[in-house]
Amino acid sequence: ATGVATWTLAGVSVSADASLTITAGARDDAGNKVESTGTIIGDTIAPYVTTVNIYNNNEDSYSSVGQGSTLTITATIEDTNSRIVEATDVTADLMSLGFGELVSADSYVQATGIATWQASLASGTSVSADGTLTVTIGLRDDAGNVGTQNTGTIIGDTIARVMDFQG
């Protein structure tokens, strides 16, 4: 016969970043025994964002952003236990750029630790103000550890350029 059994381990804790091996066994009426082993990995180390870059694709620069700009935002993440596995684990506060507060990364490459967002201000959104605009990146690994945030800045430019021809 085939079956599934579920056990709940109450009061068991895995110490900081260690592993706990659990073996479960069963024996049928004929005395046949089967065992299965699994490992629970403890993870108490939170990931953190080391760098945040905001790149204006239109101007090929990291210096300023304005109406119509297309941006690439990247965050480099250090995760000791490699527990960030999906782009939804990394979010950006893009309110200063006219987008949402908890915007999931468009992509995350675990091997490099790079999360990426693409934002186009040509879609009817606008830079909220002149001056320094801040993007804050936050994260949570799949063990539930909330990571240390980091910010990136770029200069917002909402003032149209005026040319004065003298002649």
mmCIF file with all atom_site columns, C-alpha atoms in Angstrom:
data_model
loop_
_atom_site.group_PDB
_atom_site.id
_atom_site.type_symbol
_atom_site.label_atom_id
_atom_site.label_alt_id
_atom_site.label_comp_id
_atom_site.label_asym_id
_atom_site.label_entity_id
_atom_site.label_seq_id
_atom_site.pdbx_PDB_ins_code
_atom_site.Cartn_x
_atom_site.Cartn_y
_atom_site.Cartn_z
_atom_site.occupancy
_atom_site.B_iso_or_equiv
_atom_site.pdbx_formal_charge
_atom_site.auth_seq_id
_atom_site.auth_comp_id
_atom_site.auth_asym_id
_atom_site.auth_atom_id
_atom_site.pdbx_PDB_model_num
ATOM 1   C CA . ALA A 1 1   ? 0.000  0.000  0.000   1.00 0.00 ? 1   ALA A CA 1
ATOM 2   C CA . THR A 1 2   ? 1.083  3.542  -0.612  1.00 0.00 ? 2   THR A CA 1
ATOM 3   C CA . GLY A 1 3   ? 0.351  6.443  1.690   1.00 0.00 ? 3   GLY A CA 1
ATOM 4   C CA . VAL A 1 4   ? 1.387  9.865  2.790   1.00 0.00 ? 4   VAL A CA 1
ATOM 5   C CA . ALA A 1 5   ? 2.089  10.816 6.362   1.00 0.00 ? 5   ALA A CA 1
ATOM 6   C CA . THR A 1 6   ? 2.603  14.267 7.794   1.00 0.00 ? 6   THR A CA 1
ATOM 7   C CA . TRP A 1 7   ? 4.390  15.128 11.019  1.00 0.00 ? 7   TRP A CA 1
ATOM 8   C CA . THR A 1 8   ? 4.598  18.427 12.820  1.00 0.00 ? 8   THR A CA 1
ATOM 9   C CA . LEU A 1 9   ? 7.723  19.207 14.772  1.00 0.00 ? 9   LEU A CA 1
ATOM 10  C CA . ALA A 1 10  ? 6.794  21.411 17.702  1.00 0.00 ? 10  ALA A CA 1
ATOM 11  C CA . GLY A 1 11  ? 9.408  23.090 19.835  1.00 0.00 ? 11  GLY A CA 1
ATOM 12  C CA . VAL A 1 12  ? 12.281 22.234 17.494  1.00 0.00 ? 12  VAL A CA 1
ATOM 13  C CA . SER A 1 13  ? 14.581 25.049 16.541  1.00 0.00 ? 13  SER A CA 1
ATOM 14  C CA . VAL A 1 14  ? 17.417 25.134 14.094  1.00 0.00 ? 14  VAL A CA 1
ATOM 15  C CA . SER A 1 15  ? 20.236 27.235 15.429  1.00 0.00 ? 15  SER A CA 1
ATOM 16  C CA . ALA A 1 16  ? 21.659 30.065 13.398  1.00 0.00 ? 16  ALA A CA 1
ATOM 17  C CA . ASP A 1 17  ? 22.519 28.929 9.900   1.00 0.00 ? 17  ASP A CA 1
ATOM 18  C CA . ALA A 1 18  ? 22.860 25.255 10.747  1.00 0.00 ? 18  ALA A CA 1
ATOM 19  C CA . SER A 1 19  ? 21.055 22.269 9.373   1.00 0.00 ? 19  SER A CA 1
ATOM 20  C CA . LEU A 1 20  ? 18.883 19.691 11.029  1.00 0.00 ? 20  LEU A CA 1
ATOM 21  C CA . THR A 1 21  ? 18.537 16.219 9.528   1.00 0.00 ? 21  THR A CA 1
ATOM 22  C CA . ILE A 1 22  ? 15.264 14.425 10.125  1.00 0.00 ? 22  ILE A CA 1
ATOM 23  C CA . THR A 1 23  ? 14.696 10.750 9.441   1.00 0.00 ? 23  THR A CA 1
ATOM 24  C CA . ALA A 1 24  ? 11.214 9.257  9.334   1.00 0.00 ? 24  ALA A CA 1
ATOM 25  C CA . GLY A 1 25  ? 10.505 5.577  9.102   1.00 0.00 ? 25  GLY A CA 1
ATOM 26  C CA . ALA A 1 26  ? 7.582  3.240  8.665   1.00 0.00 ? 26  ALA A CA 1
ATOM 27  C CA . ARG A 1 27  ? 7.092  -0.514 9.090   1.00 0.00 ? 27  ARG A CA 1
ATOM 28  C CA . ASP A 1 28  ? 4.303  -2.559 7.623   1.00 0.00 ? 28  ASP A CA 1
ATOM 29  C CA . ASP A 1 29  ? 2.563  -5.562 9.216   1.00 0.00 ? 29  ASP A CA 1
ATOM 30  C CA . ALA A 1 30  ? 5.030  -7.930 7.537   1.00 0.00 ? 30  ALA A CA 1
ATOM 31  C CA . GLY A 1 31  ? 7.944  -6.157 9.204   1.00 0.00 ? 31  GLY A CA 1
ATOM 32  C CA . ASN A 1 32  ? 9.222  -4.389 6.093   1.00 0.00 ? 32  ASN A CA 1
ATOM 33  C CA . LYS A 1 33  ? 10.837 -1.098 6.981   1.00 0.00 ? 33  LYS A CA 1
ATOM 34  C CA . VAL A 1 34  ? 11.422 1.999  4.888   1.00 0.00 ? 34  VAL A CA 1
ATOM 35  C CA . GLU A 1 35  ? 13.126 5.249  5.882   1.00 0.00 ? 35  GLU A CA 1
ATOM 36  C CA . SER A 1 36  ? 13.405 8.652  4.328   1.00 0.00 ? 36  SER A CA 1
ATOM 37  C CA . THR A 1 37  ? 15.680 11.464 5.356   1.00 0.00 ? 37  THR A CA 1
ATOM 38  C CA . GLY A 1 38  ? 15.284 15.190 4.829   1.00 0.00 ? 38  GLY A CA 1
ATOM 39  C CA . THR A 1 39  ? 17.229 18.244 5.865   1.00 0.00 ? 39  THR A CA 1
ATOM 40  C CA . ILE A 1 40  ? 15.951 21.531 7.236   1.00 0.00 ? 40  ILE A CA 1
ATOM 41  C CA . ILE A 1 41  ? 18.365 24.409 6.763   1.00 0.00 ? 41  ILE A CA 1
ATOM 42  C CA . GLY A 1 42  ? 18.326 27.266 9.238   1.00 0.00 ? 42  GLY A CA 1
ATOM 43  C CA . ASP A 1 43  ? 18.838 30.749 7.864   1.00 0.00 ? 43  ASP A CA 1
ATOM 44  C CA . THR A 1 44  ? 19.007 33.731 10.187  1.00 0.00 ? 44  THR A CA 1
ATOM 45  C CA . ILE A 1 45  ? 21.308 35.893 8.060   1.00 0.00 ? 45  ILE A CA 1
ATOM 46  C CA . ALA A 1 46  ? 19.409 38.600 6.216   1.00 0.00 ? 46  ALA A CA 1
ATOM 47  C CA . PRO A 1 47  ? 20.440 39.549 2.681   1.00 0.00 ? 47  PRO A CA 1
ATOM 48  C CA . TYR A 1 48  ? 21.463 43.114 1.914   1.00 0.00 ? 48  TYR A CA 1
ATOM 49  C CA . VAL A 1 49  ? 21.653 45.503 -1.015  1.00 0.00 ? 49  VAL A CA 1
ATOM 50  C CA . THR A 1 50  ? 25.213 46.646 -1.721  1.00 0.00 ? 50  THR A CA 1
ATOM 51  C CA . THR A 1 51  ? 24.628 49.049 -4.619  1.00 0.00 ? 51  THR A CA 1
ATOM 52  C CA . VAL A 1 52  ? 21.744 50.712 -6.432  1.00 0.00 ? 52  VAL A CA 1
ATOM 53  C CA . ASN A 1 53  ? 22.232 52.306 -9.852  1.00 0.00 ? 53  ASN A CA 1
ATOM 54  C CA . ILE A 1 54  ? 19.724 54.323 -11.851 1.00 0.00 ? 54  ILE A CA 1
ATOM 55  C CA . TYR A 1 55  ? 20.647 54.612 -15.504 1.00 0.00 ? 55  TYR A CA 1
ATOM 56  C CA . ASN A 1 56  ? 18.948 56.918 -18.000 1.00 0.00 ? 56  ASN A CA 1
ATOM 57  C CA . ASN A 1 57  ? 18.994 54.972 -21.272 1.00 0.00 ? 57  ASN A CA 1
ATOM 58  C CA . ASN A 1 58  ? 17.991 58.048 -23.314 1.00 0.00 ? 58  ASN A CA 1
ATOM 59  C CA . GLU A 1 59  ? 20.949 60.133 -22.192 1.00 0.00 ? 59  GLU A CA 1
ATOM 60  C CA . ASP A 1 60  ? 23.391 57.253 -21.667 1.00 0.00 ? 60  ASP A CA 1
ATOM 61  C CA . SER A 1 61  ? 24.105 58.505 -18.148 1.00 0.00 ? 61  SER A CA 1
ATOM 62  C CA . TYR A 1 62  ? 23.558 58.008 -14.441 1.00 0.00 ? 62  TYR A CA 1
ATOM 63  C CA . SER A 1 63  ? 23.157 61.747 -13.807 1.00 0.00 ? 63  SER A CA 1
ATOM 64  C CA . SER A 1 64  ? 19.598 62.928 -14.524 1.00 0.00 ? 64  SER A CA 1
ATOM 65  C CA . VAL A 1 65  ? 16.099 61.888 -15.530 1.00 0.00 ? 65  VAL A CA 1
ATOM 66  C CA . GLY A 1 66  ? 13.264 63.841 -17.077 1.00 0.00 ? 66  GLY A CA 1
ATOM 67  C CA . GLN A 1 67  ? 9.978  63.504 -18.928 1.00 0.00 ? 67  GLN A CA 1
ATOM 68  C CA . GLY A 1 68  ? 10.222 60.736 -21.521 1.00 0.00 ? 68  GLY A CA 1
ATOM 69  C CA . SER A 1 69  ? 13.241 59.031 -19.948 1.00 0.00 ? 69  SER A CA 1
ATOM 70  C CA . THR A 1 70  ? 13.597 55.265 -20.074 1.00 0.00 ? 70  THR A CA 1
ATOM 71  C CA . LEU A 1 71  ? 15.420 53.973 -17.018 1.00 0.00 ? 71  LEU A CA 1
ATOM 72  C CA . THR A 1 72  ? 17.218 50.803 -16.033 1.00 0.00 ? 72  THR A CA 1
ATOM 73  C CA . ILE A 1 73  ? 17.509 50.402 -12.268 1.00 0.00 ? 73  ILE A CA 1
ATOM 74  C CA . THR A 1 74  ? 19.840 47.722 -10.927 1.00 0.00 ? 74  THR A CA 1
ATOM 75  C CA . ALA A 1 75  ? 20.536 46.537 -7.404  1.00 0.00 ? 75  ALA A CA 1
ATOM 76  C CA . THR A 1 76  ? 23.382 44.254 -6.389  1.00 0.00 ? 76  THR A CA 1
ATOM 77  C CA . ILE A 1 77  ? 22.403 41.877 -3.610  1.00 0.00 ? 77  ILE A CA 1
ATOM 78  C CA . GLU A 1 78  ? 24.522 39.868 -1.207  1.00 0.00 ? 78  GLU A CA 1
ATOM 79  C CA . ASP A 1 79  ? 22.764 36.823 0.196   1.00 0.00 ? 79  ASP A CA 1
ATOM 80  C CA . THR A 1 80  ? 25.042 34.555 2.224   1.00 0.00 ? 80  THR A CA 1
ATOM 81  C CA . ASN A 1 81  ? 22.690 31.599 2.072   1.00 0.00 ? 81  ASN A CA 1
ATOM 82  C CA . SER A 1 82  ? 21.395 32.169 -1.485  1.00 0.00 ? 82  SER A CA 1
ATOM 83  C CA . ARG A 1 83  ? 17.784 32.193 -0.313  1.00 0.00 ? 83  ARG A CA 1
ATOM 84  C CA . ILE A 1 84  ? 16.517 34.924 -2.652  1.00 0.00 ? 84  ILE A CA 1
ATOM 85  C CA . VAL A 1 85  ? 15.219 32.947 -5.567  1.00 0.00 ? 85  VAL A CA 1
ATOM 86  C CA . GLU A 1 86  ? 12.638 35.105 -7.352  1.00 0.00 ? 86  GLU A CA 1
ATOM 87  C CA . ALA A 1 87  ? 12.362 38.665 -8.615  1.00 0.00 ? 87  ALA A CA 1
ATOM 88  C CA . THR A 1 88  ? 9.312  39.152 -6.366  1.00 0.00 ? 88  THR A CA 1
ATOM 89  C CA . ASP A 1 89  ? 11.640 38.814 -3.349  1.00 0.00 ? 89  ASP A CA 1
ATOM 90  C CA . VAL A 1 90  ? 13.218 42.183 -4.241  1.00 0.00 ? 90  VAL A CA 1
ATOM 91  C CA . THR A 1 91  ? 11.127 45.383 -4.340  1.00 0.00 ? 91  THR A CA 1
ATOM 92  C CA . ALA A 1 92  ? 11.770 49.021 -5.176  1.00 0.00 ? 92  ALA A CA 1
ATOM 93  C CA . ASP A 1 93  ? 10.085 52.164 -3.915  1.00 0.00 ? 93  ASP A CA 1
ATOM 94  C CA . LEU A 1 94  ? 9.645  54.045 -7.201  1.00 0.00 ? 94  LEU A CA 1
ATOM 95  C CA . MET A 1 95  ? 7.233  56.713 -5.896  1.00 0.00 ? 95  MET A CA 1
ATOM 96  C CA . SER A 1 96  ? 9.656  59.560 -6.705  1.00 0.00 ? 96  SER A CA 1
ATOM 97  C CA . LEU A 1 97  ? 9.588  58.423 -10.346 1.00 0.00 ? 97  LEU A CA 1
ATOM 98  C CA . GLY A 1 98  ? 5.787  58.298 -10.474 1.00 0.00 ? 98  GLY A CA 1
ATOM 99  C CA . PHE A 1 99  ? 5.446  54.532 -10.005 1.00 0.00 ? 99  PHE A CA 1
ATOM 100 C CA . GLY A 1 100 ? 4.456  52.320 -7.076  1.00 0.00 ? 100 GLY A CA 1
ATOM 101 C CA . GLU A 1 101 ? 5.899  51.848 -3.628  1.00 0.00 ? 101 GLU A CA 1
ATOM 102 C CA . LEU A 1 102 ? 6.594  48.089 -3.674  1.00 0.00 ? 102 LEU A CA 1
ATOM 103 C CA . VAL A 1 103 ? 7.456  47.298 -7.281  1.00 0.00 ? 103 VAL A CA 1
ATOM 104 C CA . SER A 1 104 ? 8.883  43.804 -7.780  1.00 0.00 ? 104 SER A CA 1
ATOM 105 C CA . ALA A 1 105 ? 12.034 43.492 -9.851  1.00 0.00 ? 105 ALA A CA 1
ATOM 106 C CA . ASP A 1 106 ? 11.497 42.625 -13.508 1.00 0.00 ? 106 ASP A CA 1
ATOM 107 C CA . SER A 1 107 ? 14.295 40.092 -13.211 1.00 0.00 ? 107 SER A CA 1
ATOM 108 C CA . TYR A 1 108 ? 16.687 38.642 -10.650 1.00 0.00 ? 108 TYR A CA 1
ATOM 109 C CA . VAL A 1 109 ? 19.744 36.532 -11.483 1.00 0.00 ? 109 VAL A CA 1
ATOM 110 C CA . GLN A 1 110 ? 20.731 34.535 -8.416  1.00 0.00 ? 110 GLN A CA 1
ATOM 111 C CA . ALA A 1 111 ? 24.195 33.679 -9.785  1.00 0.00 ? 111 ALA A CA 1
ATOM 112 C CA . THR A 1 112 ? 25.180 37.362 -10.034 1.00 0.00 ? 112 THR A CA 1
ATOM 113 C CA . GLY A 1 113 ? 22.917 38.831 -7.360  1.00 0.00 ? 113 GLY A CA 1
ATOM 114 C CA . ILE A 1 114 ? 21.586 41.455 -9.794  1.00 0.00 ? 114 ILE A CA 1
ATOM 115 C CA . ALA A 1 115 ? 17.965 42.608 -9.680  1.00 0.00 ? 115 ALA A CA 1
ATOM 116 C CA . THR A 1 116 ? 16.726 44.801 -12.536 1.00 0.00 ? 116 THR A CA 1
ATOM 117 C CA . TRP A 1 117 ? 13.756 47.097 -13.131 1.00 0.00 ? 117 TRP A CA 1
ATOM 118 C CA . GLN A 1 118 ? 12.824 48.832 -16.394 1.00 0.00 ? 118 GLN A CA 1
ATOM 119 C CA . ALA A 1 119 ? 10.827 52.051 -16.102 1.00 0.00 ? 119 ALA A CA 1
ATOM 120 C CA . SER A 1 120 ? 9.655  54.298 -18.900 1.00 0.00 ? 120 SER A CA 1
ATOM 121 C CA . LEU A 1 121 ? 8.486  57.790 -18.055 1.00 0.00 ? 121 LEU A CA 1
ATOM 122 C CA . ALA A 1 122 ? 7.064  58.101 -21.574 1.00 0.00 ? 122 ALA A CA 1
ATOM 123 C CA . SER A 1 123 ? 3.970  56.173 -20.518 1.00 0.00 ? 123 SER A CA 1
ATOM 124 C CA . GLY A 1 124 ? 2.234  59.195 -19.006 1.00 0.00 ? 124 GLY A CA 1
ATOM 125 C CA . THR A 1 125 ? 4.074  59.213 -15.715 1.00 0.00 ? 125 THR A CA 1
ATOM 126 C CA . SER A 1 126 ? 6.309  62.103 -14.810 1.00 0.00 ? 126 SER A CA 1
ATOM 127 C CA . VAL A 1 127 ? 9.162  62.923 -12.520 1.00 0.00 ? 127 VAL A CA 1
ATOM 128 C CA . SER A 1 128 ? 7.613  64.209 -9.301  1.00 0.00 ? 128 SER A CA 1
ATOM 129 C CA . ALA A 1 129 ? 9.991  67.131 -8.749  1.00 0.00 ? 129 ALA A CA 1
ATOM 130 C CA . ASP A 1 130 ? 13.253 68.782 -9.647  1.00 0.00 ? 130 ASP A CA 1
ATOM 131 C CA . GLY A 1 131 ? 16.182 67.881 -7.465  1.00 0.00 ? 131 GLY A CA 1
ATOM 132 C CA . THR A 1 132 ? 17.426 64.599 -6.087  1.00 0.00 ? 132 THR A CA 1
ATOM 133 C CA . LEU A 1 133 ? 15.092 61.639 -6.550  1.00 0.00 ? 133 LEU A CA 1
ATOM 134 C CA . THR A 1 134 ? 15.612 58.572 -4.391  1.00 0.00 ? 134 THR A CA 1
ATOM 135 C CA . VAL A 1 135 ? 14.876 54.926 -5.155  1.00 0.00 ? 135 VAL A CA 1
ATOM 136 C CA . THR A 1 136 ? 14.936 52.547 -2.177  1.00 0.00 ? 136 THR A CA 1
ATOM 137 C CA . ILE A 1 137 ? 15.461 48.820 -2.702  1.00 0.00 ? 137 ILE A CA 1
ATOM 138 C CA . GLY A 1 138 ? 14.233 46.337 -0.092  1.00 0.00 ? 138 GLY A CA 1
ATOM 139 C CA . LEU A 1 139 ? 14.261 42.561 0.046   1.00 0.00 ? 139 LEU A CA 1
ATOM 140 C CA . ARG A 1 140 ? 13.204 39.465 1.945   1.00 0.00 ? 140 ARG A CA 1
ATOM 141 C CA . ASP A 1 141 ? 14.638 36.001 1.475   1.00 0.00 ? 141 ASP A CA 1
ATOM 142 C CA . ASP A 1 142 ? 12.499 32.874 1.381   1.00 0.00 ? 142 ASP A CA 1
ATOM 143 C CA . ALA A 1 143 ? 13.414 32.135 5.022   1.00 0.00 ? 143 ALA A CA 1
ATOM 144 C CA . GLY A 1 144 ? 11.599 35.365 5.970   1.00 0.00 ? 144 GLY A CA 1
ATOM 145 C CA . ASN A 1 145 ? 14.701 37.420 6.803   1.00 0.00 ? 145 ASN A CA 1
ATOM 146 C CA . VAL A 1 146 ? 14.136 41.080 5.940   1.00 0.00 ? 146 VAL A CA 1
ATOM 147 C CA . GLY A 1 147 ? 17.244 42.493 4.300   1.00 0.00 ? 147 GLY A CA 1
ATOM 148 C CA . THR A 1 148 ? 19.006 45.789 4.764   1.00 0.00 ? 148 THR A CA 1
ATOM 149 C CA . GLN A 1 149 ? 17.723 48.394 2.317   1.00 0.00 ? 149 GLN A CA 1
ATOM 150 C CA . ASN A 1 150 ? 19.859 50.668 0.208   1.00 0.00 ? 150 ASN A CA 1
ATOM 151 C CA . THR A 1 151 ? 19.103 53.684 -1.936  1.00 0.00 ? 151 THR A CA 1
ATOM 152 C CA . GLY A 1 152 ? 20.128 55.121 -5.252  1.00 0.00 ? 152 GLY A CA 1
ATOM 153 C CA . THR A 1 153 ? 19.648 58.696 -6.396  1.00 0.00 ? 153 THR A CA 1
ATOM 154 C CA . ILE A 1 154 ? 19.335 60.545 -9.657  1.00 0.00 ? 154 ILE A CA 1
ATOM 155 C CA . ILE A 1 155 ? 18.611 64.204 -10.410 1.00 0.00 ? 155 ILE A CA 1
ATOM 156 C CA . GLY A 1 156 ? 15.061 64.932 -11.541 1.00 0.00 ? 156 GLY A CA 1
ATOM 157 C CA . ASP A 1 157 ? 14.747 67.579 -14.219 1.00 0.00 ? 157 ASP A CA 1
ATOM 158 C CA . THR A 1 158 ? 11.238 68.816 -14.999 1.00 0.00 ? 158 THR A CA 1
ATOM 159 C CA . ILE A 1 159 ? 12.257 72.238 -16.305 1.00 0.00 ? 159 ILE A CA 1
ATOM 160 C CA . ALA A 1 160 ? 12.127 72.592 -20.070 1.00 0.00 ? 160 ALA A CA 1
ATOM 161 C CA . ARG A 1 161 ? 15.275 73.927 -21.623 1.00 0.00 ? 161 ARG A CA 1
ATOM 162 C CA . VAL A 1 162 ? 15.025 77.402 -23.161 1.00 0.00 ? 162 VAL A CA 1
ATOM 163 C CA . MET A 1 163 ? 17.361 78.492 -25.882 1.00 0.00 ? 163 MET A CA 1
ATOM 164 C CA . ASP A 1 164 ? 18.014 82.174 -26.414 1.00 0.00 ? 164 ASP A CA 1
ATOM 165 C CA . PHE A 1 165 ? 19.439 82.967 -29.798 1.00 0.00 ? 165 PHE A CA 1
ATOM 166 C CA . GLN A 1 166 ? 21.313 86.239 -30.007 1.00 0.00 ? 166 GLN A CA 1
ATOM 167 C CA . GLY A 1 167 ? 21.949 87.546 -33.390 1.00 0.00 ? 167 GLY A CA 1
#
